[in-house]
XYZ file of C-alpha atoms in Angstrom:
760
model
C 126.529 103.490 137.392
C 124.549 105.594 134.973
C 123.088 104.019 131.824
C 121.830 106.631 129.312
C 119.802 105.390 126.361
C 117.348 106.361 123.668
C 113.818 105.122 124.528
C 113.518 103.799 120.969
C 116.382 101.393 121.781
C 115.604 100.068 125.295
C 118.573 98.393 127.086
C 116.710 95.201 127.985
C 119.734 92.997 127.338
C 122.131 95.223 129.278
C 119.960 95.238 132.424
C 119.285 91.480 132.197
C 123.028 90.787 131.948
C 123.710 92.985 134.987
C 121.123 91.061 137.018
C 122.534 87.722 135.823
C 126.177 88.550 136.612
C 125.805 90.689 139.751
C 122.415 89.750 141.178
C 119.150 91.742 141.569
C 120.701 94.002 144.218
C 122.963 95.440 141.519
C 119.951 97.382 140.245
C 120.301 99.611 143.308
C 123.638 100.831 141.903
C 122.221 101.488 138.424
C 120.579 104.695 137.290
C 118.587 104.391 134.077
C 118.398 107.666 132.154
C 116.190 107.701 129.039
C 117.073 110.676 126.803
C 114.807 111.410 123.835
C 117.543 112.378 121.381
C 120.382 110.264 122.787
C 122.518 108.921 119.904
C 123.645 105.626 121.496
C 123.553 103.616 124.729
C 126.198 104.992 127.120
C 127.404 103.555 130.454
C 129.320 105.634 132.990
C 130.763 103.177 135.566
C 130.473 104.135 139.257
C 134.226 104.539 139.699
C 134.435 106.939 136.774
C 131.363 109.016 137.562
C 133.169 111.199 140.088
C 136.065 111.965 137.756
C 136.344 115.329 136.039
C 136.353 113.677 132.612
C 134.683 110.313 133.310
C 135.476 107.347 131.092
C 132.371 106.096 129.315
C 131.432 103.014 127.344
C 129.385 103.802 124.256
C 127.354 101.392 122.215
C 125.231 98.475 123.346
C 127.852 95.845 122.459
C 130.621 97.529 124.488
C 128.276 97.916 127.477
C 127.187 94.268 127.285
C 130.772 92.995 127.292
C 131.640 95.217 130.256
C 128.632 94.102 132.306
C 129.278 90.429 131.506
C 132.812 90.740 132.885
C 131.564 92.158 136.217
C 130.854 88.610 137.427
C 133.465 86.709 139.476
C 135.852 84.777 137.207
C 135.074 82.768 135.258
C 132.130 84.780 133.955
C 129.031 82.604 133.438
C 128.218 84.550 130.264
C 131.530 85.531 128.683
C 134.438 83.323 129.787
C 137.680 83.660 127.798
C 139.894 81.381 129.911
C 139.313 77.809 128.691
C 139.514 76.215 125.247
C 135.813 75.342 125.214
C 134.770 78.751 126.480
C 137.120 80.371 123.960
C 135.084 78.769 121.148
C 131.889 80.020 122.783
C 133.371 83.506 123.152
C 134.407 83.528 119.495
C 130.883 82.636 118.367
C 129.442 85.217 120.752
C 131.771 87.879 119.345
C 130.648 87.045 115.819
C 127.023 87.590 116.783
C 127.820 90.803 118.682
C 129.720 92.076 115.635
C 126.623 91.389 113.552
C 124.447 93.442 115.929
C 126.950 96.293 115.793
C 126.570 96.784 112.022
C 125.620 100.290 110.862
C 123.359 100.492 109.080
C 121.656 97.289 110.211
C 120.289 96.079 106.862
C 117.671 93.559 105.784
C 120.494 91.094 105.168
C 121.816 91.477 108.731
C 118.343 91.025 110.228
C 117.720 87.970 108.041
C 121.025 86.448 109.217
C 120.097 86.963 112.875
C 116.551 85.675 112.353
C 117.809 82.564 110.547
C 120.340 81.882 113.316
C 117.729 82.098 116.077
C 115.131 80.166 114.079
C 117.627 77.378 113.305
C 118.699 76.944 116.974
C 115.188 77.106 118.521
C 114.253 75.848 121.084
C 117.882 75.668 122.233
C 120.208 78.552 123.026
C 122.386 80.111 120.345
C 125.969 79.089 121.181
C 125.859 76.441 123.921
C 122.613 74.539 123.370
C 122.105 73.905 127.071
C 123.528 77.082 128.575
C 122.734 80.783 128.406
C 125.582 82.993 127.171
C 125.967 86.678 126.352
C 124.926 86.036 122.731
C 121.463 84.952 123.853
C 120.803 88.112 125.866
C 122.145 90.341 123.085
C 119.958 88.698 120.435
C 116.927 88.734 122.760
C 117.252 92.463 123.506
C 117.545 93.257 119.810
C 114.652 91.033 118.704
C 112.330 92.495 121.363
C 112.656 95.793 119.465
C 112.660 94.166 115.986
C 109.952 91.473 116.349
C 109.518 88.703 113.801
C 107.093 85.812 113.498
C 110.049 83.446 113.018
C 111.629 84.446 116.343
C 108.537 85.172 118.475
C 108.577 81.796 120.277
C 112.283 82.018 121.098
C 111.895 85.594 122.369
C 108.945 84.504 124.535
C 111.120 81.770 126.038
C 113.738 84.377 126.964
C 111.040 86.755 128.274
C 110.087 84.102 130.831
C 113.554 84.059 132.445
C 113.500 85.901 135.810
C 116.341 88.283 134.930
C 114.758 89.120 131.560
C 111.303 89.679 132.997
C 112.757 91.967 135.672
C 114.824 93.847 133.053
C 111.721 94.525 130.957
C 109.817 95.765 134.028
C 112.628 98.076 135.166
C 113.446 99.512 131.747
C 109.796 100.082 130.770
C 109.197 101.807 134.109
C 112.159 104.113 133.503
C 110.852 105.028 130.058
C 107.342 105.662 131.384
C 108.524 107.836 134.276
C 108.138 111.505 133.255
C 109.875 113.519 132.165
C 112.404 112.345 129.608
C 115.471 114.525 129.413
C 115.002 116.855 126.466
C 116.837 120.076 125.768
C 114.842 123.258 126.148
C 113.592 124.347 122.758
C 112.189 127.462 121.165
C 109.161 127.341 118.926
C 109.751 128.033 115.241
C 106.963 130.109 113.707
C 108.218 130.124 110.106
C 110.660 128.012 108.090
C 113.502 130.084 106.573
C 113.355 130.284 102.781
C 116.642 129.310 101.119
C 117.186 129.341 97.350
C 117.152 125.878 95.815
C 114.935 124.405 98.529
C 111.185 124.106 98.889
C 109.762 122.843 102.212
C 106.296 122.775 100.635
C 107.467 120.023 98.244
C 110.123 118.325 100.361
C 109.581 117.935 104.103
C 113.295 117.352 104.762
C 114.034 120.835 103.367
C 112.263 122.306 106.418
C 114.673 120.562 108.776
C 117.736 121.326 106.642
C 116.822 124.987 106.281
C 116.517 125.404 110.044
C 119.982 123.898 110.468
C 121.533 125.921 107.642
C 119.992 129.203 108.770
C 121.509 129.037 112.265
C 124.885 127.597 111.254
C 125.274 130.134 108.421
C 124.669 132.994 110.855
C 127.110 131.559 113.400
C 129.826 131.021 110.765
C 129.125 134.100 108.630
C 128.475 131.850 105.619
C 125.941 131.744 102.787
C 122.882 129.649 103.796
C 122.665 128.235 100.251
C 126.241 126.976 100.549
C 125.690 125.558 104.037
C 122.545 123.752 102.855
C 124.571 122.024 100.148
C 126.894 120.608 102.833
C 124.182 118.936 104.915
C 124.324 115.149 104.591
C 123.607 111.947 106.487
C 126.067 111.275 109.325
C 128.635 108.521 108.908
C 127.064 106.583 111.774
C 123.258 106.653 112.201
C 123.644 106.732 115.990
C 125.217 110.183 115.709
C 122.028 111.829 114.462
C 119.913 112.489 111.389
C 121.930 115.207 109.626
C 125.603 116.180 109.695
C 127.939 118.902 108.436
C 131.707 118.444 108.075
C 133.185 121.763 109.214
C 136.318 121.493 106.975
C 134.008 121.711 103.946
C 132.650 125.064 105.180
C 135.968 126.791 104.322
C 136.017 128.863 107.499
C 139.222 129.849 109.280
C 140.060 128.073 112.514
C 140.366 124.591 113.993
C 137.460 122.526 112.560
C 136.964 120.496 115.753
C 136.943 123.634 117.919
C 134.536 125.369 115.543
C 132.225 122.330 115.442
C 132.034 122.356 119.240
C 131.474 126.135 119.326
C 128.711 126.158 116.705
C 126.802 123.216 118.204
C 126.989 124.644 121.729
C 125.532 127.928 120.451
C 122.862 126.171 118.360
C 119.375 126.805 119.736
C 117.139 123.684 119.546
C 113.563 123.985 118.321
C 110.600 121.721 117.761
C 112.183 120.542 114.476
C 115.861 120.185 115.474
C 116.021 118.703 118.960
C 119.774 118.823 119.500
C 123.147 119.635 118.010
C 126.392 117.945 119.037
C 129.923 117.595 117.734
C 132.315 114.703 117.265
C 135.677 115.993 116.136
C 135.186 118.226 113.085
C 131.640 116.958 112.476
C 128.421 118.636 113.607
C 125.508 116.256 114.119
C 121.838 117.172 114.391
C 118.951 115.158 115.772
C 115.450 115.880 114.465
C 111.973 115.287 115.867
C 110.746 112.114 114.220
C 107.227 112.584 115.543
C 107.090 115.926 113.706
C 108.608 114.351 110.588
C 105.913 111.668 110.708
C 103.137 114.242 110.893
C 104.469 116.568 108.178
C 105.444 113.815 105.753
C 102.254 111.772 105.948
C 100.153 114.952 105.662
C 102.082 115.921 102.511
C 101.624 112.489 100.919
C 97.939 112.484 101.835
C 97.634 115.776 99.974
C 99.839 115.018 96.951
C 99.351 111.252 96.491
C 100.797 110.304 93.059
C 102.410 113.769 92.793
C 104.521 113.091 95.905
C 108.199 113.515 95.088
C 107.695 115.899 92.174
C 108.930 119.488 92.244
C 108.856 122.695 90.197
C 112.619 123.262 89.892
C 112.406 123.041 86.083
C 109.329 125.252 85.684
C 109.510 127.405 82.556
C 112.194 125.251 80.917
C 111.883 123.026 77.836
C 113.834 119.866 77.079
C 113.873 117.859 73.852
C 114.627 114.176 74.451
C 115.556 112.113 71.400
C 115.551 108.374 72.016
C 114.746 104.910 70.657
C 115.347 105.800 66.962
C 115.112 102.370 65.299
C 115.769 101.748 61.599
C 112.595 100.820 59.753
C 114.166 98.015 57.705
C 116.021 96.388 60.590
C 114.920 94.618 63.790
C 114.227 96.595 66.952
C 117.398 95.319 68.621
C 118.789 95.476 72.161
C 120.436 98.860 71.631
C 117.135 100.404 70.587
C 115.409 98.772 73.559
C 117.970 100.244 75.973
C 117.599 103.662 74.351
C 113.802 103.390 74.647
C 113.826 102.356 78.320
C 116.476 104.879 79.380
C 115.068 107.678 77.207
C 111.595 107.210 78.650
C 113.144 107.395 82.127
C 114.968 110.640 81.229
C 111.683 112.123 80.031
C 109.849 111.030 83.194
C 112.584 112.552 85.360
C 112.258 115.940 83.682
C 108.460 115.848 83.930
C 108.791 115.084 87.663
C 111.081 118.099 88.007
C 108.627 120.489 86.360
C 110.131 120.704 82.850
C 108.117 120.900 79.645
C 109.280 117.857 77.689
C 109.199 117.098 73.966
C 109.894 113.444 73.185
C 111.207 112.696 69.716
C 111.739 109.423 67.880
C 114.310 110.150 65.151
C 113.779 107.178 62.845
C 116.416 105.693 60.581
C 114.023 105.940 57.652
C 116.351 106.908 54.804
C 118.131 103.912 53.290
C 119.202 102.652 49.913
C 118.168 99.011 50.268
C 114.440 99.503 50.850
C 113.086 99.933 47.349
C 115.729 97.954 45.440
C 115.270 94.925 47.691
C 111.498 95.214 47.868
C 111.137 95.299 44.080
C 112.778 91.871 44.016
C 111.631 90.148 47.228
C 108.727 92.172 48.591
C 105.302 90.659 49.266
C 102.326 92.879 50.063
C 100.594 90.385 52.353
C 103.763 89.838 54.393
C 104.331 93.586 54.596
C 100.831 94.180 55.971
C 101.139 91.312 58.433
C 104.461 92.315 60.024
C 106.228 95.215 58.260
C 109.288 95.249 60.532
C 110.041 91.553 60.116
C 109.296 91.477 56.382
C 111.454 94.516 55.599
C 114.256 92.950 57.637
C 113.941 89.712 55.663
C 114.122 91.726 52.426
C 117.123 93.622 53.799
C 118.972 90.377 54.585
C 118.181 88.836 51.176
C 119.226 91.843 49.085
C 122.460 92.231 51.038
C 123.228 88.545 50.493
C 122.680 89.071 46.742
C 124.973 92.108 46.802
C 127.813 89.963 48.120
C 127.792 88.092 44.805
C 126.693 90.991 42.584
C 128.252 94.381 43.508
C 126.128 96.162 40.872
C 123.211 95.917 43.334
C 125.004 98.510 45.493
C 125.255 100.799 42.455
C 121.529 100.429 41.769
C 120.753 101.109 45.437
C 122.898 104.243 45.468
C 121.196 105.502 42.320
C 117.765 104.926 43.831
C 118.846 106.639 47.041
C 120.008 109.679 45.053
C 116.596 109.799 43.342
C 114.966 109.893 46.791
C 117.240 112.733 47.901
C 116.412 114.635 44.705
C 112.685 114.364 45.483
C 111.625 111.873 42.795
C 107.957 111.106 43.598
C 108.010 107.574 42.204
C 111.032 106.712 44.357
C 109.503 108.393 47.413
C 106.041 106.792 47.197
C 107.196 103.301 48.173
C 109.448 104.695 50.895
C 106.515 106.614 52.441
C 104.497 103.416 52.535
C 107.297 101.586 54.371
C 107.675 104.417 56.850
C 103.979 104.882 57.650
C 103.171 101.215 58.275
C 106.379 100.786 60.299
C 105.405 103.665 62.603
C 101.980 102.107 63.195
C 103.682 98.853 64.180
C 106.167 100.663 66.436
C 103.382 102.520 68.221
C 101.749 99.264 69.319
C 105.097 98.009 70.657
C 105.776 101.289 72.442
C 102.310 101.150 74.025
C 103.220 97.798 75.593
C 106.369 99.411 76.992
C 104.347 102.323 78.436
C 106.142 104.757 76.093
C 104.685 107.614 74.014
C 106.352 110.065 71.623
C 105.285 113.601 70.841
C 107.038 113.581 67.470
C 108.075 110.899 64.987
C 110.852 112.554 63.000
C 113.555 111.011 60.848
C 116.518 111.405 58.590
C 114.146 111.848 55.650
C 112.631 115.050 57.034
C 115.719 117.222 57.321
C 116.572 117.815 53.664
C 116.064 121.593 53.797
C 117.758 122.153 57.184
C 120.589 119.914 55.977
C 121.093 122.082 52.890
C 121.165 125.212 55.075
C 123.654 123.548 57.404
C 125.960 122.652 54.503
C 125.771 126.201 53.130
C 126.625 127.667 56.561
C 129.586 125.317 56.981
C 130.936 126.459 53.614
C 130.262 130.116 54.419
C 132.268 129.866 57.645
C 135.065 127.936 55.876
C 134.704 125.032 58.271
C 134.858 122.310 55.577
C 137.501 121.452 53.044
C 137.784 119.268 49.954
C 139.302 115.812 50.230
C 139.362 113.866 46.953
C 135.992 115.259 45.966
C 134.347 114.807 49.379
C 133.810 117.523 51.970
C 135.368 116.883 55.357
C 135.755 118.731 58.621
C 139.088 118.494 60.419
C 138.591 118.443 64.212
C 142.061 117.159 65.113
C 142.962 120.315 67.033
C 140.045 119.449 69.313
C 141.246 115.812 69.521
C 138.120 114.638 67.706
C 139.631 113.390 64.429
C 138.077 114.053 61.022
C 134.480 113.608 59.905
C 132.978 113.459 56.399
C 130.220 116.002 55.725
C 129.408 115.169 52.092
C 130.443 112.194 49.950
C 132.109 112.425 46.547
C 128.807 111.858 44.719
C 127.206 114.749 46.608
C 125.157 112.532 48.931
C 124.840 113.625 52.544
C 125.889 111.604 55.579
C 124.600 111.128 59.130
C 126.603 114.098 60.410
C 125.127 116.511 57.880
C 121.594 115.388 58.684
C 122.225 115.623 62.432
C 123.541 119.182 62.116
C 120.481 120.219 60.107
C 118.118 118.451 62.522
C 119.655 120.202 65.549
C 119.358 123.611 63.862
C 115.710 123.005 63.003
C 114.879 121.829 66.548
C 116.321 124.893 68.220
C 114.547 127.217 65.784
C 111.254 125.431 66.458
C 111.428 124.728 70.211
C 113.968 127.223 71.659
C 114.931 124.447 74.063
C 116.860 124.889 77.300
C 118.262 121.390 76.921
C 118.386 118.752 74.192
C 119.310 115.216 75.169
C 120.403 112.449 72.801
C 119.945 108.992 74.355
C 122.275 106.907 72.201
C 124.648 103.968 72.785
C 128.246 104.602 73.813
C 129.476 103.477 70.354
C 128.319 106.901 69.158
C 130.351 108.861 71.754
C 132.774 110.237 69.145
C 130.031 111.077 66.632
C 128.088 113.149 69.166
C 131.198 114.884 70.512
C 131.968 115.856 66.918
C 128.387 117.039 66.381
C 128.393 119.252 69.478
C 131.817 120.714 68.610
C 130.716 121.467 65.020
C 127.583 123.250 66.279
C 129.786 125.290 68.621
C 132.196 126.190 65.791
C 129.231 127.241 63.663
C 128.541 129.903 66.292
C 125.464 128.421 67.975
C 125.441 129.330 71.683
C 122.825 126.660 72.291
C 125.360 123.950 71.388
C 126.293 123.946 75.083
C 122.707 122.890 75.858
C 123.113 119.618 73.945
C 123.895 116.507 75.985
C 124.644 112.899 75.126
C 123.365 110.323 77.624
C 125.072 107.084 76.666
C 124.780 103.467 77.712
C 126.652 100.176 77.400
C 125.925 97.058 75.373
C 123.635 94.155 76.199
C 124.626 90.685 75.019
C 122.720 87.430 74.841
C 119.392 89.030 73.993
C 117.997 86.175 71.952
C 114.998 83.956 72.557
C 115.485 81.061 74.946
C 115.841 78.766 71.941
C 118.661 80.978 70.662
C 116.856 82.188 67.531
C 117.043 85.676 65.995
C 115.650 88.467 68.077
C 112.874 90.925 67.522
C 111.636 92.902 70.487
C 108.119 91.589 69.960
C 109.436 88.039 70.345
C 111.186 88.919 73.590
C 108.058 90.531 75.034
C 105.838 87.617 74.033
C 108.246 85.123 75.550
C 108.494 87.026 78.842
C 104.705 87.254 79.014
C 104.345 83.498 78.430
C 106.964 82.686 81.054
C 105.324 84.938 83.652
C 101.936 83.443 82.860
C 103.357 80.001 83.606
C 104.712 81.187 86.967
C 101.391 82.830 87.904
C 99.384 79.683 87.131
C 101.338 77.729 89.748
C 99.347 79.541 92.467
C 95.798 78.599 91.497
C 94.129 80.527 94.345
C 95.756 83.872 93.540
C 95.487 83.286 89.786
C 91.724 82.912 90.100
C 91.488 86.375 91.731
C 93.168 88.190 88.817
C 90.658 89.744 86.415
C 92.920 89.896 83.329
C 95.825 87.451 83.810
C 97.117 87.944 80.248
C 97.609 91.688 80.765
C 99.076 91.165 84.227
C 101.548 88.606 82.862
C 102.549 91.078 80.142
C 103.113 93.871 82.690
C 105.207 91.600 84.943
C 107.246 90.399 81.976
C 107.960 93.936 80.794
C 108.864 94.887 84.383
C 111.381 92.032 84.374
C 112.987 93.259 81.145
C 113.135 96.894 82.240
C 114.465 96.329 85.755
C 117.168 93.971 84.529
C 118.209 96.687 82.089
C 118.230 99.467 84.702
C 119.656 97.595 87.687
C 123.245 98.747 87.064
C 124.825 101.991 85.895
C 123.949 102.959 82.321
C 127.452 102.687 80.913
C 127.964 99.116 82.097
C 127.525 96.245 79.663
C 125.368 93.371 80.875
C 124.242 89.889 79.883
C 120.558 89.296 79.235
C 119.673 86.572 81.768
C 116.340 84.824 81.346
C 116.528 82.811 84.586
C 117.331 85.761 86.838
C 114.816 88.012 85.099
C 111.867 85.723 85.824
C 112.624 85.284 89.516
C 110.159 86.645 92.070
C 112.967 86.605 94.653
C 115.950 88.913 94.858
C 116.175 92.298 93.189
C 114.062 91.807 90.073
C 111.123 93.483 88.342
C 108.634 90.805 89.472
C 109.761 91.315 93.095
C 108.972 95.051 92.893
C 105.529 94.244 91.509
C 105.014 91.713 94.309
C 106.035 94.285 96.947
C 103.532 96.810 95.576
C 100.732 94.262 95.296
C 101.423 93.118 98.866
C 100.948 96.670 100.163
C 97.693 96.932 98.193
C 96.467 93.700 99.796
C 97.071 95.168 103.269
C 94.731 98.035 102.396
C 92.104 95.634 101.005
C 92.222 93.284 103.990
C 92.523 95.800 106.824
C 88.739 96.397 107.132
C 89.376 100.066 108.022
C 89.660 103.037 105.641
C 92.778 105.137 105.160
C 92.592 107.932 107.724
C 94.830 110.910 106.829
C 94.226 112.288 110.335
C 95.502 109.148 112.085
C 97.613 109.660 115.212
C 101.056 109.146 113.640
C 102.742 109.981 116.960
C 102.064 106.313 117.752
C 104.637 105.264 115.113
C 107.565 105.099 117.537
C 109.127 101.710 116.752
C 112.599 101.678 115.116
C 111.179 99.830 112.091
C 108.521 102.548 111.627
C 111.131 105.294 112.018
C 113.356 103.642 109.407
C 110.474 103.241 106.954
C 109.232 106.823 107.298
C 112.778 108.183 106.976
C 113.215 106.183 103.758
C 109.936 107.519 102.341
C 110.987 111.081 103.223
C 114.135 110.719 101.089
C 112.215 110.151 97.831
C 111.855 113.862 96.867
C 115.633 114.289 97.316
C 116.221 111.393 94.939
C 113.907 112.847 92.273
C 115.456 116.308 92.466
C 119.000 114.930 92.061
C 118.215 112.882 88.935
C 118.494 115.559 86.192
C 122.125 116.153 87.221
C 122.809 112.425 87.659
C 120.421 110.594 85.307
C 121.043 107.024 86.441
C 117.962 104.758 86.421
C 119.771 102.389 88.804
C 119.499 105.034 91.551
C 115.698 104.779 91.435
C 115.776 100.989 91.089
C 118.058 100.739 94.128
C 115.784 103.065 96.113
C 112.690 101.019 95.196
C 114.359 97.804 96.354
C 115.560 99.374 99.619
C 112.081 100.725 100.310
C 110.559 97.299 99.578
C 113.020 95.562 101.910
C 112.353 98.029 104.742
C 108.603 97.525 104.282
C 109.181 93.779 104.518
C 111.045 94.209 107.830
C 108.290 96.441 109.235
C 105.584 93.958 108.263
C 107.298 91.252 110.315
C 106.363 92.978 113.573
C 104.226 96.050 112.935
C 100.872 94.509 112.065
C 97.662 96.327 111.207
C 95.099 93.588 111.735
C 94.322 92.712 115.349
C 95.634 96.031 116.704
C 93.834 98.723 118.684
C 92.029 101.036 116.225
C 94.222 104.137 116.637
C 97.432 102.146 116.234
C 95.978 100.216 113.281
C 95.019 103.484 111.557
C 98.489 104.956 112.081
C 100.248 101.868 110.705
C 97.850 101.569 107.768
C 98.510 105.208 106.840
C 102.264 104.522 106.997
C 101.964 101.474 104.711
C 99.673 103.403 102.370
C 102.329 106.155 102.129
C 104.937 103.476 101.394
C 102.713 102.086 98.637
C 102.205 105.543 97.106
C 105.957 106.193 97.180
C 106.901 102.796 95.763
C 104.313 103.218 93.002
C 105.683 106.674 92.153
C 109.225 105.300 91.953
C 108.049 102.444 89.722
C 106.242 104.821 87.365
C 109.379 106.960 87.211
C 111.293 104.033 85.687
C 108.415 103.252 83.335
C 106.671 100.412 85.189
C 102.919 100.023 85.674
C 102.347 99.150 89.376
C 100.013 96.200 89.870
C 97.432 95.889 92.649
C 97.050 92.119 92.326
C 99.305 89.409 90.965
């Protein structure tokens, strides 16, 4: 029999099962063949080896079942013939199915760990008897060590068949040379438009694949690069191309085989193989380790950024609260998502201009304030006081409709430029902006420009004149309207009967002024989905007015959030929400007196954790989805929450503090050979791809999901790949890997507007 395997996945369990079922002499009939780029464990039975097309068993689980059945019936490890053994076999199959999962996630590992931990010191299925499940779990946990399973694994290690299996397999791995395809040395990475190996290490590997395959198929390398993806099954390789998507004539399976057989391996791409119409490519992970960690050591907090947007300008309008109303959930969502959109464009090399277009032009301000306004209350909390005035004057107007007439008259005076009418309005606006700026600072948000409806009077007049000149508006009972029914966008009012302008008129004028001033390549409105129709109408009107740049305007929408009130159910202002989250986090922190005493500024840390909780809850799902504001879930340090991300980052910082060795960028990263290390480094390497894809798919949840996955993979690695107590070279290599994970996690957190903490 020949057992081929990847040295990163040693077949300890398979060899131990063979010894158990067939005796130690069976090893004389077994040939162990470690192959550096082998996708999965493969057994060629002795009877099949001589055949022209030998039957093979692929996958560790299939091999284990086969070897267990080699024993005389009934099999001591896998007996399917009695009622009792049938129950044992069923439980064994369940565990084997768990080990066969691709990808094997944190959840799967936790399930296995909990199962072993719960049964210790007994065996997994039959408490007093070894079965196939025990060997399978042991072989897996030897490669994925955990503190919770170390004692159980040691117990299995002591069994004669297991000890012999470890000796034989390790000797086979150590015996030079491993089978590796002959390779040619690449002197220079091909340059392909849309890629940049200097910014993204994975581009180097993809370009080397695309360059060869494009030449073999007579295709465009840019097109071929766009087809490279992760294989459906990780065992198949690191990259894959589906030949049917290449649009070349011929049988896809035949072409896949032809191209991969002609592919010349190199020090980057170790092998190419085909499975049906799919081409799979295996890369050198030792080279990936070296290139990636060198890049992060050089770039640090700039890791993941790129220059794809260099020379382009984007205007991002977001937040846009009304100065006489509370900063409600919709404005909070716009602020969080808009800040993310800005960060994404900065990370992709764009020049960004952030704009807060305030709702600062209303009829109730002065009329209500003349009756209910108090200077001391206004100075103390302008947003809350103006809202109280707003509520009171609107309540009065329910009983006395003439208040609306007075408000409209005052509003018309403001539009006509009456200085007396404008003076009080300016006061409201200026003190409101000062208050907003302090709130935005807590949210880690800054604006380049505070604009507003009040500042577009002249552009609005020009817009109205142009609409009339192009005969795009018509009279309707004294008002001016624009009929967009032929574009399936209904009708919108441009000017009211009394000559007053509306939101649409102001928005048209504002857009015209922005393009004239900034000559933007893109302008993004981050506004709730309730305004979908309004913005579609706006963009269509700009197009009908003859502005080519109308096509550069984009609406990024989002769903509603419900239940955003204080825990006592009272009315909501954002400031109240932030204060309550800070207080709640402070209470949680104080429960751990030892750690709390080490924090220099617990009030600030509590505020940062609280804001992280609010933001991550908001960004955890796709933008357009509605969600319920959940206090209990938000404050949890377990599960996928903002506090958990902060904990994961702080934990990585503590490893650096406690390691007693400095970060060494020249560490020997070739020592990072364990599957957990390979998985972690591969995950880190994917971050630049994520960043580059975000402008076309601006979903904050994609970054949140990545940050959680990275944190979970770090957690798995930390179970077995320790820094402290290791030989210096290995400790340096692992510390550099964890440092790179911390840099990457911190960059992802900053991208979604969080401030990464070093202690908490």
